[in-house]
XYZ file of C-alpha atoms in Angstrom:
598
model
C 5.671 24.483 -9.154
C 4.318 21.968 -6.682
C 2.292 23.554 -3.954
C 2.588 27.152 -5.134
C -1.152 27.600 -5.742
C -2.195 25.533 -2.736
C -4.535 27.634 -0.520
C -2.880 26.114 2.534
C 0.377 27.800 1.533
C -0.805 31.363 2.129
C 1.730 33.085 4.345
C 0.780 35.815 6.803
C 2.748 39.043 6.465
C 5.233 40.122 9.105
C 4.127 42.330 12.057
C 6.329 44.315 14.353
C 6.171 42.970 17.961
C 4.705 46.205 19.295
C 1.858 45.931 16.783
C 1.023 42.443 18.054
C 0.993 43.652 21.674
C -1.233 46.565 20.712
C -3.734 44.252 19.002
C -3.881 41.968 22.064
C -4.465 44.914 24.416
C -7.156 46.332 22.131
C -8.961 42.970 21.880
C -8.853 42.550 25.662
C -10.207 46.067 26.209
C -13.124 45.450 23.840
C -13.918 42.059 25.420
C -13.987 43.455 28.980
C -16.165 46.422 28.025
C -18.540 44.199 26.081
C -18.937 41.724 28.950
C -19.551 44.535 31.500
C -22.111 46.164 29.234
C -23.876 42.827 28.597
C -23.980 41.981 32.332
C -25.552 45.342 33.236
C -28.069 45.149 30.394
C -29.092 41.646 31.520
C -29.533 42.856 35.119
C -31.746 45.707 33.866
C -33.846 43.300 31.796
C -34.336 41.145 34.902
C -35.352 44.191 36.990
C -32.252 43.865 39.183
C -30.678 47.199 38.227
C -31.758 50.722 37.303
C -31.990 51.559 33.610
C -28.871 53.497 32.631
C -28.490 56.855 31.114
C -26.152 56.688 28.103
C -24.181 53.464 28.614
C -22.078 52.812 25.470
C -20.846 49.307 24.674
C -17.150 50.118 24.355
C -17.156 52.836 27.018
C -18.832 50.794 29.757
C -15.803 50.784 32.070
C -15.403 54.554 31.757
C -19.071 55.186 32.620
C -18.829 52.965 35.699
C -15.650 54.710 36.773
C -17.505 58.059 36.806
C -20.325 56.526 38.886
C -22.746 57.447 36.115
C -24.445 54.050 36.426
C -25.389 52.080 39.505
C -23.600 48.696 39.527
C -25.434 45.995 41.468
C -24.546 42.609 42.929
C -26.808 40.971 40.353
C -24.766 42.505 37.545
C -21.587 41.160 39.172
C -23.080 37.663 39.359
C -24.091 37.819 35.704
C -20.613 39.073 34.732
C -18.966 36.176 36.575
C -21.368 33.770 34.876
C -20.459 35.199 31.494
C -16.760 34.598 32.047
C -17.397 31.101 33.430
C -19.237 30.283 30.202
C -16.437 31.809 28.117
C -13.795 29.788 29.979
C -15.886 26.595 29.696
C -16.320 27.080 25.959
C -12.602 27.764 25.559
C -11.683 24.630 27.517
C -14.159 22.566 25.488
C -12.651 23.840 22.247
C -9.110 23.125 23.465
C -10.020 19.597 24.597
C -11.917 18.869 21.374
C -9.017 20.138 19.315
C -6.595 18.045 21.341
C -8.710 14.936 20.772
C -8.893 15.711 17.074
C -5.110 16.158 17.006
C -4.669 12.791 18.735
C -6.995 11.121 16.244
C -5.268 12.844 13.340
C -1.669 12.152 14.342
C -2.025 9.245 16.769
C -0.298 11.328 19.408
C 2.885 11.460 17.343
C 4.544 14.752 16.565
C 6.082 14.963 13.133
C 9.340 16.686 12.338
C 8.069 17.366 8.826
C 4.415 18.266 9.435
C 5.205 21.748 8.123
C 5.612 20.224 4.648
C 1.866 19.570 4.367
C 1.365 23.290 3.643
C 3.127 22.806 0.320
C 1.889 19.298 -0.513
C -1.577 18.137 -1.583
C -4.477 20.558 -1.393
C -7.613 19.699 0.543
C -9.416 19.065 -2.751
C -6.757 16.533 -3.775
C -6.993 14.846 -0.378
C -10.779 14.668 -0.628
C -10.559 12.628 -3.844
C -9.085 9.717 -1.849
C -11.774 9.784 0.850
C -14.177 6.834 1.290
C -17.064 8.962 0.058
C -15.170 10.025 -3.076
C -14.084 6.456 -3.773
C -17.673 5.236 -3.542
C -18.836 8.006 -5.879
C -16.008 7.201 -8.304
C -16.937 3.513 -8.357
C -20.628 4.173 -8.954
C -19.924 6.869 -11.575
C -17.844 4.384 -13.561
C -20.823 1.987 -13.657
C -18.776 -0.783 -12.068
C -20.381 -3.806 -10.368
C -21.346 -2.786 -6.840
C -20.393 -5.310 -4.163
C -20.300 -2.784 -1.312
C -16.490 -2.505 -1.311
C -14.947 0.680 -2.661
C -11.237 0.367 -2.031
C -8.509 -0.501 0.436
C -7.443 1.556 3.430
C -4.155 3.481 3.085
C -3.956 5.679 6.185
C -4.847 9.201 7.353
C -3.555 12.404 5.807
C -1.387 14.123 8.393
C -2.780 17.668 8.422
C -6.506 16.961 8.030
C -6.872 13.468 9.479
C -8.805 12.479 6.347
C -8.962 8.739 5.665
C -7.172 7.869 2.408
C -8.183 4.886 0.264
C -7.080 3.269 -2.958
C -9.775 2.763 -5.575
C -11.402 -0.341 -7.008
C -9.121 -0.280 -10.067
C -5.901 0.812 -8.369
C -2.728 -1.230 -8.085
C -0.517 -0.109 -5.200
C 3.257 -0.257 -4.720
C 4.531 -0.103 -1.136
C 8.180 0.554 -0.273
C 8.699 -0.154 3.438
C 11.753 -1.253 5.353
C 11.327 -4.289 7.651
C 9.762 -3.794 11.095
C 8.069 -0.517 10.177
C 4.427 -1.566 10.531
C 3.462 -2.504 6.976
C 1.920 -5.844 7.943
C 0.070 -4.456 10.962
C -1.304 -1.337 9.324
C -1.722 -2.400 5.705
C -1.654 -6.100 4.795
C -3.641 -7.513 7.733
C -6.600 -5.076 7.645
C -6.736 -5.313 3.859
C -7.246 -9.071 4.113
C -9.777 -8.661 6.931
C -11.898 -6.335 4.824
C -11.435 -8.062 1.452
C -14.639 -8.426 -0.587
C -13.719 -11.682 -2.309
C -10.853 -14.037 -3.125
C -7.519 -13.213 -1.461
C -4.041 -14.349 -2.524
C -1.482 -13.385 0.125
C 2.261 -13.948 0.437
C 4.685 -13.528 3.321
C 8.033 -14.626 4.755
C 6.687 -14.840 8.308
C 3.688 -16.356 9.990
C 2.361 -13.120 11.538
C 0.214 -12.336 8.502
C -1.423 -15.749 8.468
C -1.818 -15.898 12.269
C -3.756 -12.622 12.324
C -6.052 -13.331 9.396
C -6.612 -17.056 8.908
C -9.334 -17.487 11.551
C -11.491 -14.844 9.939
C -10.857 -16.139 6.427
C -11.676 -19.715 7.497
C -15.103 -18.500 8.609
C -15.636 -16.838 5.239
C -14.596 -19.656 2.923
C -12.048 -22.310 1.994
C -8.414 -21.647 2.921
C -5.346 -23.053 1.158
C -1.879 -22.718 2.717
C 1.275 -23.264 0.652
C 3.985 -23.662 3.294
C 6.646 -26.170 2.176
C 9.173 -24.958 4.770
C 6.789 -25.215 7.716
C 6.845 -21.542 8.722
C 3.298 -21.760 10.100
C 2.813 -25.309 11.408
C -0.825 -26.073 12.089
C -2.125 -23.313 9.824
C -5.053 -24.780 7.971
C -6.568 -28.100 8.990
C -6.464 -29.945 5.681
C -2.921 -31.326 5.775
C -1.841 -29.313 2.748
C -2.479 -29.678 -0.955
C -0.667 -30.353 -4.191
C -0.872 -28.863 -7.657
C 0.754 -29.465 -11.026
C 2.792 -26.511 -12.380
C 2.478 -28.081 -15.823
C -1.168 -26.999 -15.740
C 0.355 -23.660 -16.734
C 1.483 -25.263 -20.006
C -1.706 -27.205 -20.646
C -3.994 -24.239 -19.937
C -2.664 -22.304 -22.936
C -3.695 -22.595 -26.563
C -0.106 -22.988 -27.717
C 1.822 -25.208 -25.357
C 5.281 -24.331 -26.659
C 4.812 -20.650 -25.788
C 3.541 -21.420 -22.291
C 6.399 -23.887 -21.762
C 8.828 -21.070 -22.584
C 7.092 -18.790 -20.083
C 7.300 -21.486 -17.431
C 11.040 -21.815 -18.095
C 11.426 -18.036 -17.772
C 9.556 -18.094 -14.461
C 11.868 -20.719 -12.990
C 14.900 -18.853 -14.288
C 13.748 -15.498 -12.927
C 12.784 -16.968 -9.552
C 16.150 -18.617 -8.921
C 18.752 -16.311 -10.476
C 19.590 -12.645 -10.198
C 18.863 -10.548 -13.252
C 22.536 -9.657 -13.625
C 23.469 -13.339 -13.932
C 21.387 -13.840 -17.064
C 21.534 -10.396 -18.684
C 22.930 -10.038 -22.160
C 26.169 -8.444 -20.949
C 27.044 -11.217 -18.490
C 29.253 -13.052 -20.991
C 29.547 -16.832 -20.932
C 27.226 -17.100 -17.931
C 24.428 -15.462 -19.908
C 24.972 -17.871 -22.813
C 24.566 -20.915 -20.590
C 21.387 -19.549 -18.989
C 19.868 -18.646 -22.350
C 20.557 -22.165 -23.587
C 19.223 -23.586 -20.303
C 15.981 -21.677 -20.837
C 15.510 -23.326 -24.232
C 16.374 -26.715 -22.729
C 13.786 -26.346 -19.969
C 11.203 -25.196 -22.510
C 11.595 -28.459 -24.421
C 11.589 -30.595 -21.277
C 8.516 -28.890 -19.761
C 6.715 -29.334 -23.064
C 7.664 -33.025 -23.207
C 6.464 -33.616 -19.644
C 3.147 -31.880 -20.353
C 2.628 -33.897 -23.535
C 3.354 -37.173 -21.750
C 1.284 -36.316 -18.640
C 4.428 -36.702 -16.583
C 4.907 -34.991 -13.208
C 7.121 -31.922 -13.344
C 9.536 -33.660 -10.987
C 10.539 -35.890 -13.927
C 12.104 -32.828 -15.556
C 14.629 -32.741 -12.716
C 15.543 -36.368 -13.486
C 16.003 -35.573 -17.172
C 18.235 -32.584 -16.429
C 20.302 -34.704 -14.073
C 20.877 -37.290 -16.839
C 21.816 -35.405 -20.040
C 21.418 -38.532 -22.144
C 17.783 -39.251 -21.203
C 15.867 -40.340 -24.279
C 12.298 -40.178 -22.927
C 11.718 -36.446 -23.571
C 13.049 -36.845 -27.125
C 10.574 -39.651 -27.719
C 7.657 -37.625 -26.331
C 8.496 -34.630 -28.516
C 9.100 -36.752 -31.612
C 5.614 -38.230 -31.306
C 4.056 -34.739 -31.160
C 3.809 -31.870 -33.633
C 6.509 -29.829 -31.919
C 9.360 -30.587 -34.296
C 11.316 -27.420 -33.495
C 11.537 -28.301 -29.806
C 12.495 -31.890 -30.673
C 15.322 -30.717 -32.921
C 16.513 -28.158 -30.374
C 16.595 -30.741 -27.585
C 18.453 -33.176 -29.811
C 20.971 -30.426 -30.576
C 21.446 -29.786 -26.853
C 22.241 -33.455 -26.318
C 24.789 -33.274 -29.147
C 26.779 -30.313 -27.774
C 30.404 -30.763 -26.839
C 30.714 -32.241 -23.340
C 31.976 -29.000 -21.773
C 29.242 -26.851 -23.311
C 26.539 -29.444 -22.650
C 27.567 -29.718 -19.006
C 27.405 -25.935 -18.650
C 23.915 -25.763 -20.167
C 22.521 -28.659 -18.142
C 24.151 -27.317 -14.972
C 22.478 -23.931 -15.484
C 19.125 -25.641 -16.136
C 19.498 -27.760 -13.023
C 20.229 -24.632 -11.003
C 16.980 -23.069 -12.246
C 14.850 -26.045 -11.144
C 16.885 -27.113 -8.107
C 13.768 -26.896 -5.935
C 12.248 -29.850 -7.833
C 14.866 -32.090 -6.282
C 13.912 -31.215 -2.700
C 11.529 -33.502 -0.832
C 9.945 -30.560 1.017
C 8.904 -29.100 -2.337
C 8.167 -32.277 -4.303
C 5.365 -33.322 -1.952
C 3.447 -30.186 -2.994
C 3.726 -31.141 -6.679
C 2.601 -34.779 -6.741
C -0.267 -36.747 -5.105
C 0.823 -37.417 -1.561
C -1.069 -38.869 1.400
C -4.363 -37.138 2.049
C -3.466 -33.917 0.282
C -6.175 -32.323 -1.818
C -5.517 -31.323 -5.403
C -5.665 -27.584 -5.966
C -7.330 -26.706 -9.242
C -6.496 -23.064 -9.950
C -9.504 -22.668 -12.243
C -11.841 -23.717 -9.437
C -9.989 -21.409 -7.047
C -10.382 -18.485 -9.448
C -14.159 -19.046 -9.393
C -14.407 -19.088 -5.587
C -15.115 -15.577 -4.283
C -14.761 -16.653 -0.650
C -11.467 -18.542 -0.844
C -8.023 -17.578 0.438
C -4.589 -18.751 -0.665
C -1.554 -18.097 1.541
C 1.971 -18.673 0.237
C 4.909 -18.661 2.663
C 8.638 -18.888 1.954
C 11.697 -18.257 4.105
C 13.357 -14.925 3.403
C 16.948 -16.162 3.637
C 16.284 -19.550 1.998
C 13.483 -19.146 -0.566
C 13.801 -22.612 -2.080
C 10.091 -22.807 -2.919
C 9.985 -19.400 -4.607
C 9.740 -20.785 -8.173
C 6.693 -22.849 -7.211
C 4.909 -19.999 -5.429
C 5.675 -17.781 -8.429
C 4.159 -20.300 -10.834
C 1.130 -20.674 -8.579
C 0.556 -16.907 -8.385
C 0.826 -16.494 -12.151
C -1.404 -19.511 -12.799
C -4.111 -18.025 -10.593
C -3.843 -14.590 -12.169
C -4.184 -16.095 -15.652
C -7.221 -18.100 -14.538
C -8.730 -14.930 -13.073
C -8.199 -13.034 -16.328
C -9.912 -15.850 -18.210
C -12.826 -15.761 -15.771
C -13.074 -11.961 -16.029
C -13.501 -12.256 -19.815
C -16.817 -14.016 -19.183
C -18.344 -10.887 -17.628
C -19.458 -7.563 -19.026
C -16.533 -5.185 -19.639
C -14.111 -8.055 -18.924
C -14.320 -7.329 -15.223
C -14.875 -9.563 -12.207
C -18.040 -8.586 -10.298
C -16.215 -8.992 -6.971
C -12.609 -7.703 -6.895
C -9.751 -10.071 -6.068
C -6.921 -8.870 -3.807
C -3.354 -10.012 -4.490
C -1.572 -8.939 -1.281
C 2.033 -9.687 -2.252
C 4.014 -8.976 0.899
C 7.756 -9.641 0.484
C 7.181 -10.222 -3.219
C 10.909 -10.364 -3.987
C 11.325 -13.318 -1.631
C 8.110 -15.220 -2.343
C 6.917 -14.407 -5.875
C 9.543 -13.357 -8.426
C 7.221 -12.527 -11.282
C 9.495 -11.843 -14.285
C 7.148 -9.788 -16.469
C 4.932 -8.236 -13.799
C 5.848 -4.638 -14.790
C 4.578 -5.307 -18.314
C 1.525 -7.309 -17.217
C 0.355 -5.124 -14.341
C -1.669 -2.678 -16.426
C -3.943 -5.489 -17.647
C -5.178 -6.476 -14.185
C -6.654 -3.450 -12.385
C -9.422 -2.829 -14.914
C -10.390 -6.505 -14.639
C -10.946 -6.289 -10.886
C -7.671 -8.081 -10.034
C -5.932 -5.680 -7.662
C -2.276 -5.929 -6.678
C -0.850 -4.589 -3.434
C 2.904 -5.046 -3.895
C 5.354 -4.761 -1.003
C 9.091 -4.226 -1.501
C 11.639 -3.446 1.190
C 13.518 -0.992 -1.036
C 13.505 0.379 -4.570
C 16.830 -1.403 -5.176
C 15.159 -4.721 -4.370
C 12.814 -4.132 -7.289
C 15.721 -3.234 -9.563
C 17.472 -6.461 -8.619
C 14.339 -8.416 -9.526
C 13.162 -6.618 -12.687
C 16.180 -4.551 -13.674
C 16.328 -0.712 -13.621
C 14.055 -0.360 -16.660
C 11.492 -2.843 -15.349
C 11.369 -1.215 -11.929
C 10.932 2.245 -13.431
C 8.095 0.863 -15.533
C 6.394 -0.703 -12.511
C 6.838 2.499 -10.494
C 5.237 4.497 -13.294
C 2.339 2.101 -13.938
C 0.927 1.706 -10.433
C -1.849 4.121 -9.529
C -0.627 4.688 -5.973
C 2.832 4.593 -4.429
C 3.280 4.451 -0.653
C 6.745 5.376 0.633
C 7.273 4.257 4.210
C 10.151 4.658 6.684
C 13.604 3.234 6.137
C 14.154 4.232 2.491
C 17.761 5.344 2.909
C 19.002 4.920 -0.677
C 20.190 8.427 -1.703
C 19.191 8.036 -5.363
C 15.670 6.908 -4.546
C 15.215 9.540 -1.821
C 16.270 12.187 -4.339
C 13.749 10.833 -6.855
C 10.945 11.064 -4.276
C 12.060 14.557 -3.226
C 11.858 15.643 -6.860
C 8.382 14.116 -7.185
C 7.149 15.920 -4.087
C 8.454 19.136 -5.641
C 9.781 22.524 -4.548
C 8.255 25.598 -3.001
C 9.207 29.267 -3.145
C 10.386 30.502 0.231
C 9.939 34.265 0.469
C 11.763 36.279 3.087
C 10.424 39.765 3.705
C 12.332 42.383 5.623
C 10.799 45.634 6.896
C 12.765 48.679 7.913
C 11.415 51.822 9.559
C 12.688 55.352 9.758
C 13.953 56.606 13.088
C 10.838 58.665 13.762
C 8.482 55.922 12.527
C 7.103 58.090 9.751
C 8.072 55.762 6.918
C 9.004 52.192 6.109
C 10.461 50.133 3.280
C 10.255 46.415 2.493
C 12.325 43.947 0.525
C 11.401 40.408 -0.621
C 13.881 37.690 -1.540
C 12.658 34.341 -2.939
C 14.414 31.003 -3.357
C 13.229 27.539 -4.396
C 13.618 24.808 -1.789
C 12.532 21.139 -1.729
C 9.292 20.547 0.126
C 10.860 17.403 1.564
C 14.628 17.116 1.514
C 16.513 13.898 0.821
C 17.428 13.707 4.494
C 13.797 14.087 5.595
C 12.666 11.308 3.256
C 15.464 9.029 4.430
C 14.471 9.613 8.054
C 10.688 9.317 8.044
C 9.432 8.500 11.527
C 7.696 5.229 12.343
C 4.060 5.247 11.204
C 4.731 8.048 8.702
C 4.416 7.615 4.959
C 4.277 9.578 1.739
C 1.350 8.757 -0.556
C 1.808 9.543 -4.245
C -1.424 9.041 -6.197
C -1.781 9.680 -9.905
C -3.316 13.044 -10.706
C -2.801 14.417 -7.184
C 0.027 16.086 -5.370
C 1.910 13.895 -2.898
C 0.499 13.633 0.618
C 2.058 13.099 4.024
C 0.068 10.489 5.923
C 0.258 8.243 8.936
C -0.368 4.538 9.198
C -3.150 3.245 11.403
C -2.711 -0.070 13.280
C -5.286 -2.639 12.247
C -7.029 -2.641 15.632
C -7.802 1.100 15.301
C -9.133 1.041 11.760
C -12.760 1.196 10.686
C -14.310 -1.886 9.104
C -17.664 -2.818 7.677
C -20.230 -3.778 10.341
C -20.122 -7.420 9.202
C -16.329 -7.614 9.441
C -16.223 -5.811 12.785
C -18.889 -8.114 14.241
C -17.015 -11.190 13.011
C -13.712 -9.940 14.450
C -15.329 -9.156 17.808
C -16.932 -12.587 18.052
C -13.702 -14.350 17.116
C -11.879 -12.269 19.725
C -14.340 -13.545 22.327
C -13.519 -17.109 21.357
C -16.726 -17.914 19.508
C -15.788 -20.624 17.006
C -19.161 -21.100 15.336
C -19.647 -17.746 13.685
C -22.161 -17.677 10.839
C -21.173 -15.709 7.749
C -23.728 -14.475 5.240
């Protein structure tokens, strides 16, 4: 049972109140006698008092009371000095402990700090320390770039810094406005060893990190809705999502994946599931239609925006011609069959397809997909080879019209990174890449991420995934997909605001139970005998209510192979960084714009 063999769980037996009082009196008596004896002995050594006849340590007060020993003013001065030293030491210990408590808890008192006695042992906690992470990295013979993991927080009871490892993917479940960006995403980007891909629905993430990243390397900002005007000085960029099709060996398979990405990014999973009746039929047919049209556009070197034109005109003959002139006969026949459907069915299929790629009809999105003005072309292969670069992707939370494009871009980059990793020993990038996917459900709806996630960590492509709730993940990947993702990640961080009863119960079960033992003692009237009785019952270490009501800056860390830990978040400004990063941050804070970076 969780926590039962944890050394921190040892419970002290019950004492009767009179026994406690007796122990205090006895300790005080011994301390006073010892200090009096020591003061007199010191005075004798200094020649300031007569040597005593028998002067026992514990009986010093009694001897003085009988005037058996001469007590001098020097002995009194020494005695006072002794107690001044004792008081000073006690005050120093109290102050030092208070400072340690402040550093450990940030000055916040926890309603559930008692739970740490039944949670992770000190040995489990130590395995997530910076020193342990460095040792783990070196022991695994991984490329050493001086970075050994990302900061998680501090364990509540010990104050130990907790870190994820250099092969760990992390899932964060945090409600809005609970400090995830300040304590997790921002410092992770500040301290990143190489390429960073970051997503967000607000500009705070980019505002706090872009200046530092611009001094490290090239910065790309995908912001079609203008959430961070002025971010980046290059006037934007454009890229071709059909590169996703052309980068594969078999274009028809990659065209199907691209269609699935657009479908997953624009529709809820329930709308296209197999039990959704006629609606599901239309979306399944729309997926096949988009597969053929994406393939035709890639074959003809057409911009992806032409696909929107073709969907808007069900009789368009150009894609049929492009497919007929290629070796993809199956897609040509399927597209021809779609055009030949009955008007009602055809309209339903084309309407569903148009819904999936509606963003391609918006001017604010189209300008990021075709050459436009002075925009640079983003080549994802080049980006994947740039260990100093940064890509930010922003989308409005309540109007994520560009979500399909940011999803395609994220997947394109990850595929390019996997291809690059295959060029190195052990199929691993020498410098890890951080994918900080804040608000992933609103910015990057990656359909098969739960299945694909396990292939990235060992390649040095590390995902830090942020969801507002567990239900948000279920809505995106379905219950089975979310359970798979939850099981696959190496570390789960549960922050405040997780009020769903089912999820809170799941976490409570993971944290485990402990055996609460109540002992009662009874004594005979004359005190000559006693009897005891013990009653045990299993109770949750953290109840559903306690998990639902975590305080701000509190979190539960669940790492594979360790018992769960209660921890606290640390604001970015109070975290420890490498000397290079700290120096760069300090100089930028002072307004120095020309900061050299090694």
